[in-house]
Coordinates of C-alpha atoms in Angstrom, one line a residue:
Chain Y
M170 CA -40.7 -0.2 8.8
Q171 CA -41.7 2.1 11.5
Q172 CA -44.1 1.0 14.1
A173 CA -46.2 2.8 16.7
I174 CA -44.1 3.8 19.7
P175 CA -45.1 2.3 23.0
C176 CA -45.0 5.6 24.8
N177 CA -46.3 6.6 28.1
G178 CA -47.6 9.9 26.9
G179 CA -46.1 13.3 26.6
R180 CA -45.7 13.9 30.3
T181 CA -42.6 11.8 30.8
W182 CA -40.7 13.7 28.1
F183 CA -40.9 16.9 30.0
A184 CA -39.8 15.3 33.2
Q185 CA -36.2 15.3 31.9
T186 CA -35.4 18.8 31.0
A187 CA -32.6 19.5 28.5
A188 CA -29.3 20.3 30.2
S189 CA -27.5 23.4 28.9
N190 CA -25.3 21.3 26.6
G191 CA -28.4 19.7 25.1
V192 CA -27.7 16.2 26.3
V193 CA -29.9 14.7 29.0
H194 CA -27.9 12.5 31.3
M195 CA -29.5 10.3 33.9
A196 CA -29.7 12.1 37.2
V197 CA -29.1 10.1 40.3
N198 CA -32.5 10.8 41.7
D199 CA -34.3 8.9 38.9
R200 CA -32.7 5.7 39.9
P201 CA -33.5 4.5 43.4
S202 CA -31.0 1.7 43.4
V203 CA -27.9 3.4 42.1
D204 CA -24.9 2.7 44.3
G205 CA -22.0 4.1 42.4
P206 CA -21.1 7.8 42.8
S207 CA -21.3 10.2 40.0
T208 CA -18.0 10.7 38.3
S209 CA -18.9 14.0 37.0
S210 CA -21.6 16.5 37.5
S211 CA -23.6 15.4 34.5
S212 CA -23.4 11.7 34.2
S213 CA -24.2 8.7 36.4
D214 CA -23.0 5.1 36.7
A215 CA -24.9 1.9 36.8
G216 CA -22.6 1.0 39.7
G217 CA -24.2 -2.1 40.9
G218 CA -26.7 -2.8 38.3
G219 CA -29.7 -0.6 37.9
G220 CA -32.4 -3.1 38.9
G221 CA -34.7 -4.7 36.3
G222 CA -37.3 -2.0 36.1
G223 CA -34.8 0.8 35.7
M224 CA -33.6 0.0 32.2
V225 CA -37.0 -0.8 30.9
R226 CA -38.3 2.4 32.1
L227 CA -35.4 4.3 30.6
V228 CA -35.8 2.7 27.2
A229 CA -39.6 3.3 27.3
E230 CA -39.5 6.8 28.6
N231 CA -36.9 8.3 26.3
P232 CA -37.5 8.8 22.6
V233 CA -33.8 8.4 22.1
L234 CA -31.5 6.6 24.5
V235 CA -27.8 5.9 24.0
V236 CA -26.2 3.3 26.2
G237 CA -22.4 3.2 26.2
R238 CA -19.2 2.7 28.1
R239 CA -17.9 5.6 30.1
G240 CA -15.3 7.6 28.1
C241 CA -16.0 5.6 24.9
C242 CA -15.3 7.7 21.9
M243 CA -17.7 5.9 19.7
C244 CA -20.4 6.8 22.1
H245 CA -19.2 10.4 21.6
V246 CA -19.6 9.9 17.9
V247 CA -23.2 8.8 18.3
K248 CA -24.0 11.7 20.6
R249 CA -22.5 14.2 18.1
L250 CA -24.4 12.7 15.3
L251 CA -27.7 12.9 17.0
L252 CA -27.0 16.4 18.4
G253 CA -26.1 17.5 14.9
L254 CA -29.6 16.4 13.8
G255 CA -31.2 18.5 16.5
V256 CA -31.9 15.6 18.8
N257 CA -31.4 15.6 22.6
P258 CA -30.5 12.1 23.3
A259 CA -30.6 10.6 26.8
V260 CA -27.2 9.0 27.6
F261 CA -26.6 6.2 30.0
E262 CA -23.0 5.5 30.7
V263 CA -22.1 2.1 32.1
A264 CA -19.0 1.0 34.1
E265 CA -17.0 -1.9 32.9
D266 CA -18.0 -4.3 35.6
A267 CA -21.7 -3.8 35.0
E268 CA -21.5 -4.2 31.3
A269 CA -22.3 -7.9 31.0
A270 CA -25.4 -7.7 33.1
L271 CA -26.6 -4.7 31.2
V272 CA -26.1 -6.3 27.8
A273 CA -28.3 -9.2 28.9
E274 CA -30.9 -6.8 30.1
L275 CA -30.9 -4.8 27.0
A276 CA -31.1 -7.9 24.9
E277 CA -34.2 -8.8 26.7
I278 CA -35.8 -5.4 26.2
A279 CA -34.8 -5.5 22.5
A280 CA -36.4 -8.9 22.0
A281 CA -39.5 -7.8 23.8
A282 CA -39.9 -4.8 21.5
G283 CA -39.6 -7.0 18.5
G284 CA -37.8 -5.9 15.4
V285 CA -34.5 -7.2 13.9
Q286 CA -32.7 -9.7 16.1
Q287 CA -29.3 -8.4 16.8
Q288 CA -26.5 -8.6 19.3
V289 CA -26.3 -5.7 21.7
L290 CA -23.0 -3.9 21.3
F291 CA -22.0 -0.7 22.8
P292 CA -22.8 2.0 22.1
A293 CA -26.4 0.9 21.7
V294 CA -29.1 3.2 20.4
F295 CA -32.7 2.9 21.3
I296 CA -35.2 5.1 19.4
G297 CA -38.8 5.0 20.3
G298 CA -38.3 2.1 22.7
R299 CA -36.7 -0.1 20.0
L300 CA -33.2 -1.1 19.6
V301 CA -31.8 0.4 16.4
G302 CA -28.3 -1.0 16.9
G303 CA -24.7 0.1 17.1
L304 CA -22.9 2.9 15.4
D305 CA -22.6 1.3 12.0
R306 CA -26.3 0.4 12.0
L307 CA -27.1 4.0 12.9
M308 CA -24.9 5.3 10.1
A309 CA -26.5 3.0 7.6
V310 CA -29.9 4.1 8.7
H311 CA -28.9 7.7 8.4
I312 CA -27.3 7.4 5.0
S313 CA -30.3 5.6 3.6
G314 CA -32.3 8.6 4.8
D315 CA -34.4 6.6 7.3
L316 CA -33.1 8.0 10.5
V317 CA -34.8 11.4 10.5
P318 CA -38.2 9.9 9.9
I319 CA -37.8 7.5 12.7
L320 CA -36.7 10.3 15.0
K321 CA -39.6 12.4 14.1
E322 CA -42.0 9.5 14.7
A323 CA -40.5 8.9 18.1
G324 CA -41.1 12.5 18.9
A325 CA -37.4 13.3 19.2
L326 CA -37.5 15.8 16.4
W327 CA -40.0 18.4 15.6
L328 CA -39.8 19.9 12.2
Chain B
M218 CA 51.4 -1.0 -40.0
M219 CA 49.1 -4.0 -39.8
E220 CA 45.9 -3.7 -37.8
L221 CA 46.1 -5.3 -34.5
Y222 CA 43.0 -6.9 -33.0
L223 CA 42.2 -9.6 -30.6
G224 CA 43.2 -12.8 -32.2
Y225 CA 45.2 -11.3 -35.0
L226 CA 48.1 -13.5 -34.4
E227 CA 46.1 -16.6 -34.2
D228 CA 44.2 -15.8 -37.4
N229 CA 47.2 -14.9 -39.3
F230 CA 49.5 -17.4 -38.0
Y231 CA 49.9 -19.2 -41.3
R232 CA 51.6 -16.1 -42.5
F233 CA 54.4 -16.5 -40.1
K234 CA 56.7 -19.1 -41.6
P235 CA 58.2 -21.3 -38.9
S236 CA 61.9 -20.4 -38.9
P237 CA 64.5 -21.4 -36.4
N238 CA 64.7 -18.2 -34.5
S239 CA 61.4 -16.6 -35.1
M240 CA 59.6 -19.8 -34.3
S241 CA 60.5 -19.7 -30.7
S242 CA 59.6 -16.2 -30.1
A243 CA 56.6 -16.3 -32.3
S244 CA 55.2 -19.3 -30.5
A245 CA 56.1 -17.9 -27.2
Q246 CA 54.5 -14.7 -28.3
F247 CA 51.5 -16.6 -29.4
A248 CA 51.0 -18.4 -26.1
T249 CA 51.5 -15.2 -24.2
S250 CA 49.4 -13.1 -26.3
R251 CA 46.6 -15.5 -25.9
R252 CA 46.7 -15.1 -22.2
I253 CA 47.2 -11.4 -22.4
G254 CA 44.5 -11.0 -24.9
I255 CA 41.9 -12.5 -22.6
Y256 CA 42.5 -10.4 -19.5
E257 CA 44.1 -7.3 -20.5
P258 CA 43.4 -6.1 -24.1
N259 CA 45.3 -2.9 -23.8
R260 CA 48.4 -4.6 -22.6
Q261 CA 48.1 -7.1 -25.3
I262 CA 48.3 -4.5 -28.0
S263 CA 51.3 -2.8 -26.5
M264 CA 52.9 -6.1 -26.0
W265 CA 52.3 -6.9 -29.6
G266 CA 53.7 -3.6 -30.5
D267 CA 56.8 -4.3 -28.4
S268 CA 57.2 -7.8 -29.8
F269 CA 57.0 -6.6 -33.4
K270 CA 59.5 -3.9 -32.7
A271 CA 61.6 -6.5 -31.1
D272 CA 61.5 -8.7 -34.1
S273 CA 65.0 -7.9 -35.1
S274 CA 66.3 -8.5 -31.7
Q275 CA 64.3 -11.5 -30.7
N276 CA 65.9 -12.1 -27.4
T277 CA 64.6 -8.9 -26.1
G278 CA 61.2 -9.7 -27.5
A279 CA 61.1 -13.0 -26.0
S280 CA 62.2 -11.8 -22.6
T281 CA 59.6 -9.1 -22.6
I282 CA 57.0 -11.6 -23.3
V283 CA 58.2 -14.0 -20.8
E284 CA 58.1 -11.2 -18.2
A285 CA 54.5 -10.6 -19.0
D286 CA 53.8 -14.2 -18.7
A287 CA 54.8 -14.4 -15.1
K288 CA 52.5 -11.7 -14.2
H289 CA 49.3 -13.4 -15.3
D290 CA 47.3 -16.2 -13.7
N291 CA 47.6 -19.4 -15.5
R292 CA 43.9 -19.7 -16.1
L293 CA 44.5 -21.8 -19.2
G294 CA 47.0 -24.0 -17.5
D295 CA 46.0 -27.1 -19.4
I296 CA 47.3 -25.6 -22.5
P297 CA 51.0 -26.1 -22.9
L298 CA 53.2 -23.1 -23.2
E299 CA 55.8 -23.1 -25.8
S300 CA 59.2 -22.3 -24.3
P301 CA 62.2 -21.3 -26.3
G302 CA 64.3 -24.3 -25.1
P303 CA 62.6 -27.4 -26.5
S304 CA 61.7 -25.7 -29.8
K305 CA 65.3 -25.8 -30.8
K306 CA 64.9 -29.5 -31.3
Y307 CA 62.5 -28.9 -34.1
D308 CA 65.1 -27.4 -36.2
Q309 CA 66.7 -30.8 -36.6
E310 CA 63.7 -32.9 -37.5
A311 CA 61.8 -30.6 -39.8
N312 CA 58.7 -32.5 -40.9
K313 CA 57.4 -34.7 -38.0
P314 CA 57.6 -32.2 -35.2
A315 CA 56.2 -29.6 -37.5
D316 CA 52.9 -31.6 -37.6
K317 CA 52.9 -31.7 -33.8
V318 CA 53.6 -28.1 -33.6
L319 CA 50.9 -27.3 -36.1
R320 CA 48.4 -29.5 -34.2
R321 CA 49.3 -28.0 -30.9
L322 CA 49.1 -24.5 -32.3
A323 CA 45.7 -25.3 -33.7
Q324 CA 44.6 -26.5 -30.3
N325 CA 45.8 -23.4 -28.8
R326 CA 43.9 -21.4 -31.4
E327 CA 40.8 -23.3 -30.6
A328 CA 41.3 -22.9 -26.9
A329 CA 41.8 -19.2 -27.4
R330 CA 38.7 -18.9 -29.4
K331 CA 36.7 -20.7 -26.8
S332 CA 38.2 -18.5 -24.1
R333 CA 37.2 -15.4 -26.0
L334 CA 33.7 -16.7 -26.3
R335 CA 33.5 -17.4 -22.6
K336 CA 34.8 -13.9 -21.9
K337 CA 32.3 -12.4 -24.2
A338 CA 29.5 -14.3 -22.4
Y339 CA 30.7 -13.3 -19.0
V340 CA 31.0 -9.6 -20.0
Q341 CA 27.5 -9.7 -21.5
Q342 CA 26.2 -11.2 -18.2
L343 CA 27.9 -8.5 -16.3
E344 CA 26.4 -5.8 -18.5
S345 CA 22.9 -7.0 -18.1
S346 CA 23.3 -7.4 -14.4
R347 CA 24.6 -3.9 -14.2
L348 CA 21.6 -2.7 -16.2
K349 CA 19.2 -4.6 -13.9
L350 CA 20.9 -3.2 -10.8
S351 CA 20.5 0.4 -12.0
Q352 CA 16.9 -0.3 -12.9
L353 CA 16.3 -1.6 -9.4
E354 CA 18.0 1.4 -7.9
Q355 CA 15.8 3.7 -9.9
E356 CA 12.7 1.8 -8.8
L357 CA 13.8 2.0 -5.2
E358 CA 14.4 5.7 -5.5
H359 CA 11.0 6.2 -7.1
A360 CA 9.3 4.2 -4.4
K361 CA 11.1 6.0 -1.6
Q362 CA 10.0 9.3 -3.0
Q363 CA 6.4 8.0 -3.1
G364 CA 7.0 6.9 0.4
V365 CA 6.6 3.2 0.2
Y366 CA 6.1 2.1 3.8
V367 CA 7.9 -1.2 3.7
G368 CA 11.3 0.5 2.9
G369 CA 10.8 3.0 5.6
H370 CA 10.1 0.4 8.2
L371 CA 13.4 -1.4 7.8
G372 CA 15.3 1.0 10.1
D373 CA 12.7 0.8 12.9
S374 CA 12.3 -0.8 16.2
S375 CA 12.8 -4.4 17.0
L376 CA 13.2 -6.9 14.2
G377 CA 10.6 -9.2 15.6
L378 CA 7.9 -6.6 15.7
S379 CA 8.7 -5.1 12.4
G380 CA 8.7 -8.6 11.0
T381 CA 5.1 -9.2 11.7
V382 CA 4.0 -5.7 10.9
N383 CA 5.8 -5.8 7.7
S384 CA 4.0 -8.9 6.5
G385 CA 0.6 -7.4 7.1
V386 CA 1.6 -4.2 5.5
A387 CA 3.4 -5.9 2.7
A388 CA 0.5 -8.1 2.0
F389 CA -1.8 -5.2 1.9
E390 CA 0.5 -3.2 -0.4
M391 CA 0.6 -6.1 -2.8
E392 CA -3.1 -6.6 -2.8
Y393 CA -3.8 -2.9 -3.1
G394 CA -1.5 -2.8 -6.1
H395 CA -3.6 -5.4 -7.8
W396 CA -6.7 -3.6 -6.8
V397 CA -5.6 -0.4 -8.5
E398 CA -4.6 -2.4 -11.7
E399 CA -8.0 -4.0 -11.7
Q400 CA -9.7 -0.6 -11.0
N401 CA -7.9 0.9 -14.0
R402 CA -8.9 -2.0 -16.2
Q403 CA -12.6 -1.7 -15.1
T404 CA -12.5 2.0 -15.7
G405 CA -11.3 1.4 -19.2
E406 CA -14.0 -1.1 -19.8
L407 CA -16.7 1.2 -18.6
R408 CA -15.4 4.0 -20.8
A409 CA -15.5 1.7 -23.8
A410 CA -18.9 0.4 -23.0
L411 CA -20.4 3.8 -22.6
Q412 CA -18.9 5.1 -25.8
A413 CA -20.2 2.0 -27.6
H414 CA -23.7 2.5 -26.1
V415 CA -24.0 -1.0 -25.0
S416 CA -27.2 -2.3 -23.5
D417 CA -28.4 -1.7 -20.0
I418 CA -28.0 -5.4 -19.1
E419 CA -24.3 -5.3 -20.0
L420 CA -23.9 -2.0 -18.2
R421 CA -25.5 -3.5 -15.1
M422 CA -22.9 -6.3 -15.0
L423 CA -20.1 -3.8 -15.2
V424 CA -21.7 -1.7 -12.5
E425 CA -22.1 -4.7 -10.2
S426 CA -18.4 -5.6 -10.7
G427 CA -17.4 -2.1 -10.0
M428 CA -19.4 -2.0 -6.8
S429 CA -18.1 -5.3 -5.5
H430 CA -14.6 -4.2 -6.4
Y431 CA -15.0 -1.3 -4.0
D432 CA -16.3 -3.8 -1.4
N433 CA -13.0 -5.7 -1.9
L434 CA -11.1 -2.6 -1.1
F435 CA -12.9 -2.1 2.2
H436 CA -12.4 -5.8 2.9
I437 CA -8.6 -5.7 2.5
K438 CA -8.4 -2.4 4.4
A439 CA -10.2 -4.0 7.3
I440 CA -7.6 -6.7 7.5
A441 CA -4.8 -4.2 7.2
A442 CA -6.4 -2.1 10.0
K443 CA -6.0 -5.0 12.4
S444 CA -2.4 -5.4 11.4
D445 CA -1.3 -1.8 11.4
V446 CA -3.9 0.9 11.8
F447 CA -1.3 3.7 11.8
Y448 CA -0.1 2.6 8.5
L449 CA -3.6 2.9 7.0
M450 CA -4.2 6.2 8.7
S451 CA -0.9 7.6 7.3
G452 CA -2.1 7.0 3.8
M453 CA 1.4 6.0 2.8
W454 CA -0.2 3.3 0.6
K455 CA -1.7 6.0 -1.5
T456 CA 0.0 8.4 -3.9
P457 CA 0.9 11.9 -2.7
A458 CA -1.9 13.8 -4.3
E459 CA -4.5 11.3 -3.1
R460 CA -2.9 11.6 0.4
F461 CA -3.7 15.3 0.3
F462 CA -7.4 14.5 0.5
L463 CA -7.0 11.8 3.2
W464 CA -9.7 11.6 5.8
I465 CA -9.5 8.8 8.4
G466 CA -7.5 6.5 6.2
G467 CA -9.4 7.1 3.0
F468 CA -11.4 9.3 0.8
R469 CA -14.1 11.7 2.2
P470 CA -17.5 10.5 1.0
S471 CA -19.0 14.0 0.7
E472 CA -16.0 15.2 -1.3
L473 CA -16.5 12.3 -3.7
L474 CA -20.2 13.2 -4.1
K475 CA -19.2 16.7 -5.0
V476 CA -16.9 15.4 -7.7
L477 CA -19.6 13.0 -8.9
S478 CA -22.9 15.0 -9.0
P479 CA -22.1 17.6 -11.7
Q480 CA -21.1 14.7 -14.0
L481 CA -24.3 12.8 -13.7
E482 CA -26.7 15.3 -15.2
P483 CA -29.4 15.1 -16.3
L484 CA -31.0 14.0 -13.0
T485 CA -34.7 13.9 -12.2
E486 CA -35.9 16.3 -9.6
Q487 CA -36.4 13.4 -7.2
Q488 CA -32.8 12.3 -7.8
V489 CA -31.5 15.8 -7.3
V490 CA -33.2 15.9 -3.9
A491 CA -32.0 12.4 -3.0
V492 CA -28.4 13.2 -3.9
C493 CA -28.5 16.5 -2.0
N494 CA -29.9 14.6 1.1
L495 CA -27.2 12.0 0.8
Q496 CA -24.5 14.6 0.6
Q497 CA -25.9 16.2 3.7
S498 CA -26.2 12.9 5.6
S499 CA -22.7 12.0 4.7
Q500 CA -21.4 15.3 5.8
Q501 CA -23.2 14.9 9.2
A502 CA -21.8 11.4 9.7
E503 CA -18.3 12.6 8.7
D504 CA -18.5 15.5 11.2
A505 CA -19.6 13.1 14.0
L506 CA -16.7 10.8 13.2
S507 CA -14.2 13.7 13.1
Q508 CA -15.4 14.9 16.4
G509 CA -15.0 11.5 17.8
M510 CA -11.4 11.5 16.6
D511 CA -10.8 14.8 18.3
K512 CA -12.3 13.3 21.5
L513 CA -10.0 10.3 21.2
Q514 CA -6.9 12.6 20.8
Q515 CA -8.0 14.5 23.8
T516 CA -8.5 11.5 26.0
L517 CA -5.3 10.0 24.9
A518 CA -3.4 13.1 25.7
E519 CA -5.1 13.3 29.1
T520 CA -4.2 9.7 29.8
L521 CA -0.6 10.3 29.1
T522 CA -0.1 13.6 30.9
S523 CA 0.6 13.4 34.6
D524 CA 3.3 13.7 37.1
P525 CA 6.5 13.9 35.0
L526 CA 8.6 13.6 38.2
G527 CA 7.4 10.0 38.5
A528 CA 6.2 10.5 42.0
S529 CA 3.2 8.3 41.4
G530 CA 5.3 5.3 40.8
V531 CA 5.8 2.6 38.2
A532 CA 2.4 1.0 38.8
T533 CA 0.6 4.2 37.9
Y534 CA 2.8 4.6 34.8
M535 CA 2.1 1.1 33.7
G536 CA -1.6 1.7 34.3
Q537 CA -1.5 4.8 32.2
M538 CA 0.2 3.0 29.4
A539 CA -2.3 0.2 29.5
N540 CA -5.0 2.7 29.4
A541 CA -3.4 4.5 26.5
M542 CA -3.0 1.2 24.6
G543 CA -6.7 0.6 24.9
K544 CA -7.4 4.0 23.5
L545 CA -5.1 3.5 20.6
E546 CA -7.0 0.3 19.7
G547 CA -10.0 2.5 19.3
L548 CA -8.5 3.8 16.2
V549 CA -9.2 0.6 14.4
N550 CA -12.8 1.2 15.1
F551 CA -12.6 4.6 13.6
V552 CA -11.1 3.4 10.4
N553 CA -13.6 0.7 10.1
Q554 CA -16.5 3.1 10.7
A555 CA -15.1 5.5 8.2
D556 CA -14.8 2.7 5.6
H557 CA -18.3 1.6 6.5
L558 CA -19.5 5.1 5.8
R559 CA -17.7 5.1 2.4
Q560 CA -19.3 1.9 1.5
Q561 CA -22.8 3.0 2.6
T562 CA -22.5 6.2 0.6
L563 CA -21.5 4.4 -2.6
Q564 CA -24.4 1.9 -2.1
Q565 CA -26.9 4.6 -1.6
M566 CA -25.8 6.4 -4.8
Y567 CA -26.2 3.1 -6.6
K568 CA -29.8 3.0 -5.3
I569 CA -30.6 6.5 -6.4
L570 CA -29.2 6.3 -9.9
T571 CA -30.2 4.4 -13.0
T572 CA -27.9 1.7 -14.3
R573 CA -26.6 4.0 -17.0
Q574 CA -26.0 6.8 -14.6
A575 CA -24.3 4.5 -12.1
A576 CA -22.0 3.3 -14.9
R577 CA -21.1 6.9 -15.7
G578 CA -20.6 7.6 -12.0
L579 CA -18.2 4.7 -11.6
L580 CA -16.3 5.9 -14.7
V581 CA -16.1 9.4 -13.3
L582 CA -14.7 8.1 -10.0
G583 CA -12.2 5.8 -11.6
D584 CA -11.1 8.5 -14.0
Y585 CA -10.8 11.0 -11.2
F586 CA -8.5 8.7 -9.1
Q587 CA -6.5 7.9 -12.2
R588 CA -5.8 11.6 -12.7
L589 CA -4.8 12.0 -9.1
R590 CA -2.3 9.2 -9.4
A591 CA -1.0 10.6 -12.7
L592 CA -0.6 14.0 -11.0
S593 CA 1.3 12.3 -8.2
S594 CA 3.7 10.7 -10.7
L595 CA 4.3 14.0 -12.4
W596 CA 4.9 15.6 -9.1
T597 CA 7.4 13.0 -8.0
A598 CA 9.3 13.2 -11.3
R599 CA 9.4 16.9 -11.5
P600 CA 12.8 18.5 -11.9
H601 CA 13.7 20.3 -8.7
E602 CA 16.6 21.4 -6.7
P603 CA 17.7 18.7 -4.4
A604 CA 17.5 19.7 -0.7

């Protein structure tokens, strides 16, 4: 079930240092074409769409990436679950108006990476560059005991 | 003294020889007693008593009876009433009118009998209705104590809204009732099968039924969540003791596993590890969902708190409300996710266990819930000081 991760090597992982709360949020500097202002000190918007390369890079560079709506509580659930497992997920919060475009982009990325064809719903979880799915998919994978191995393989967990 | 009972006069009429004076009063008596007898038995007996006392002075007797006459409805108006006047004629022509009188009296007797039967039927119907009513009242009381939601909703809000909500809720309650019955039946079947040491193939069928029965539960819950998520979350569809263990509109998977595991021994080492892992995973998922719920509470509270003086204006208020409405709808997701977790946990147990162990597991669960429901009944019925 697990495949080799298309990773750029260890260097990019250390480029994002863990914030004090353990969650890595996209800093504005990483994204050259971000127009929207940060709503809080630790999160950023995809105000006017991130530009094609941005998302691909995010997905590829982060062992775990959670993409969700701003202020969504389900996104919070995903975060807490991953944190509880000892993972530092990268979180990308999207504003309502940019959602549709982002969904399309993510669907492309997911298709390119192969794996199970599924609709992109928020919150969307990428592990090792591949789309795992939404919250219920994540739960199912966790309950069946497959989540931790995938995380380890993606380099998100060391134990 | 002779024994007086309903219909005494009628039955013993042949004893009373028709004589000039007593005929009139007897027949008048008869007609009246018929009517009194049907509607006021107590009065009848006292009237009879009066009329027998008045035998010697028949005028008094007759007048008493006639008095009583006037007070009653003429329900049997088709039956002619003997009056003192015309009967005097019969003295003169003894035989022919005697036949007529006899016939008429026989008719009266018949009518009286029919009337008595009708009365009896009516009273019996009243009695059974009364019984049914008290039964229904008892059920309602019982249901109220158990906190049946439908009853509680009747006093609420606008009729229109509660109409639609009620139908979703009512539908769920009915289906859930059936679900519990079927659950109990299946539990009994499993118990019997395990005691009888049936083959694995048969057990497998029972286990599959059991698993898909749980799927049914989650299915009807999903529909109910769309209709009224707060109803599901309240747990009012469950019995009190079950409600005590409520977590996001249902049972907590890790709790269930704790109930289950000790009853499944002997397990292989591999199974023990797998069950342990499952319990841990379940706990982690539950924690994540609980924290999500806390976050939802927090954001909802934040959405609603602001400027109580209303300085921001109506538009802001409306905006806040719309925002809050959106948040509330998120609850449906939570219930769905919690149910999904429950389902996944059960499925995973099914994978870990052998058929026989799974059968035993389902039996343990079914039995456990039965006991909780029984406990609830006992609790509801316990004698205690009314508040």
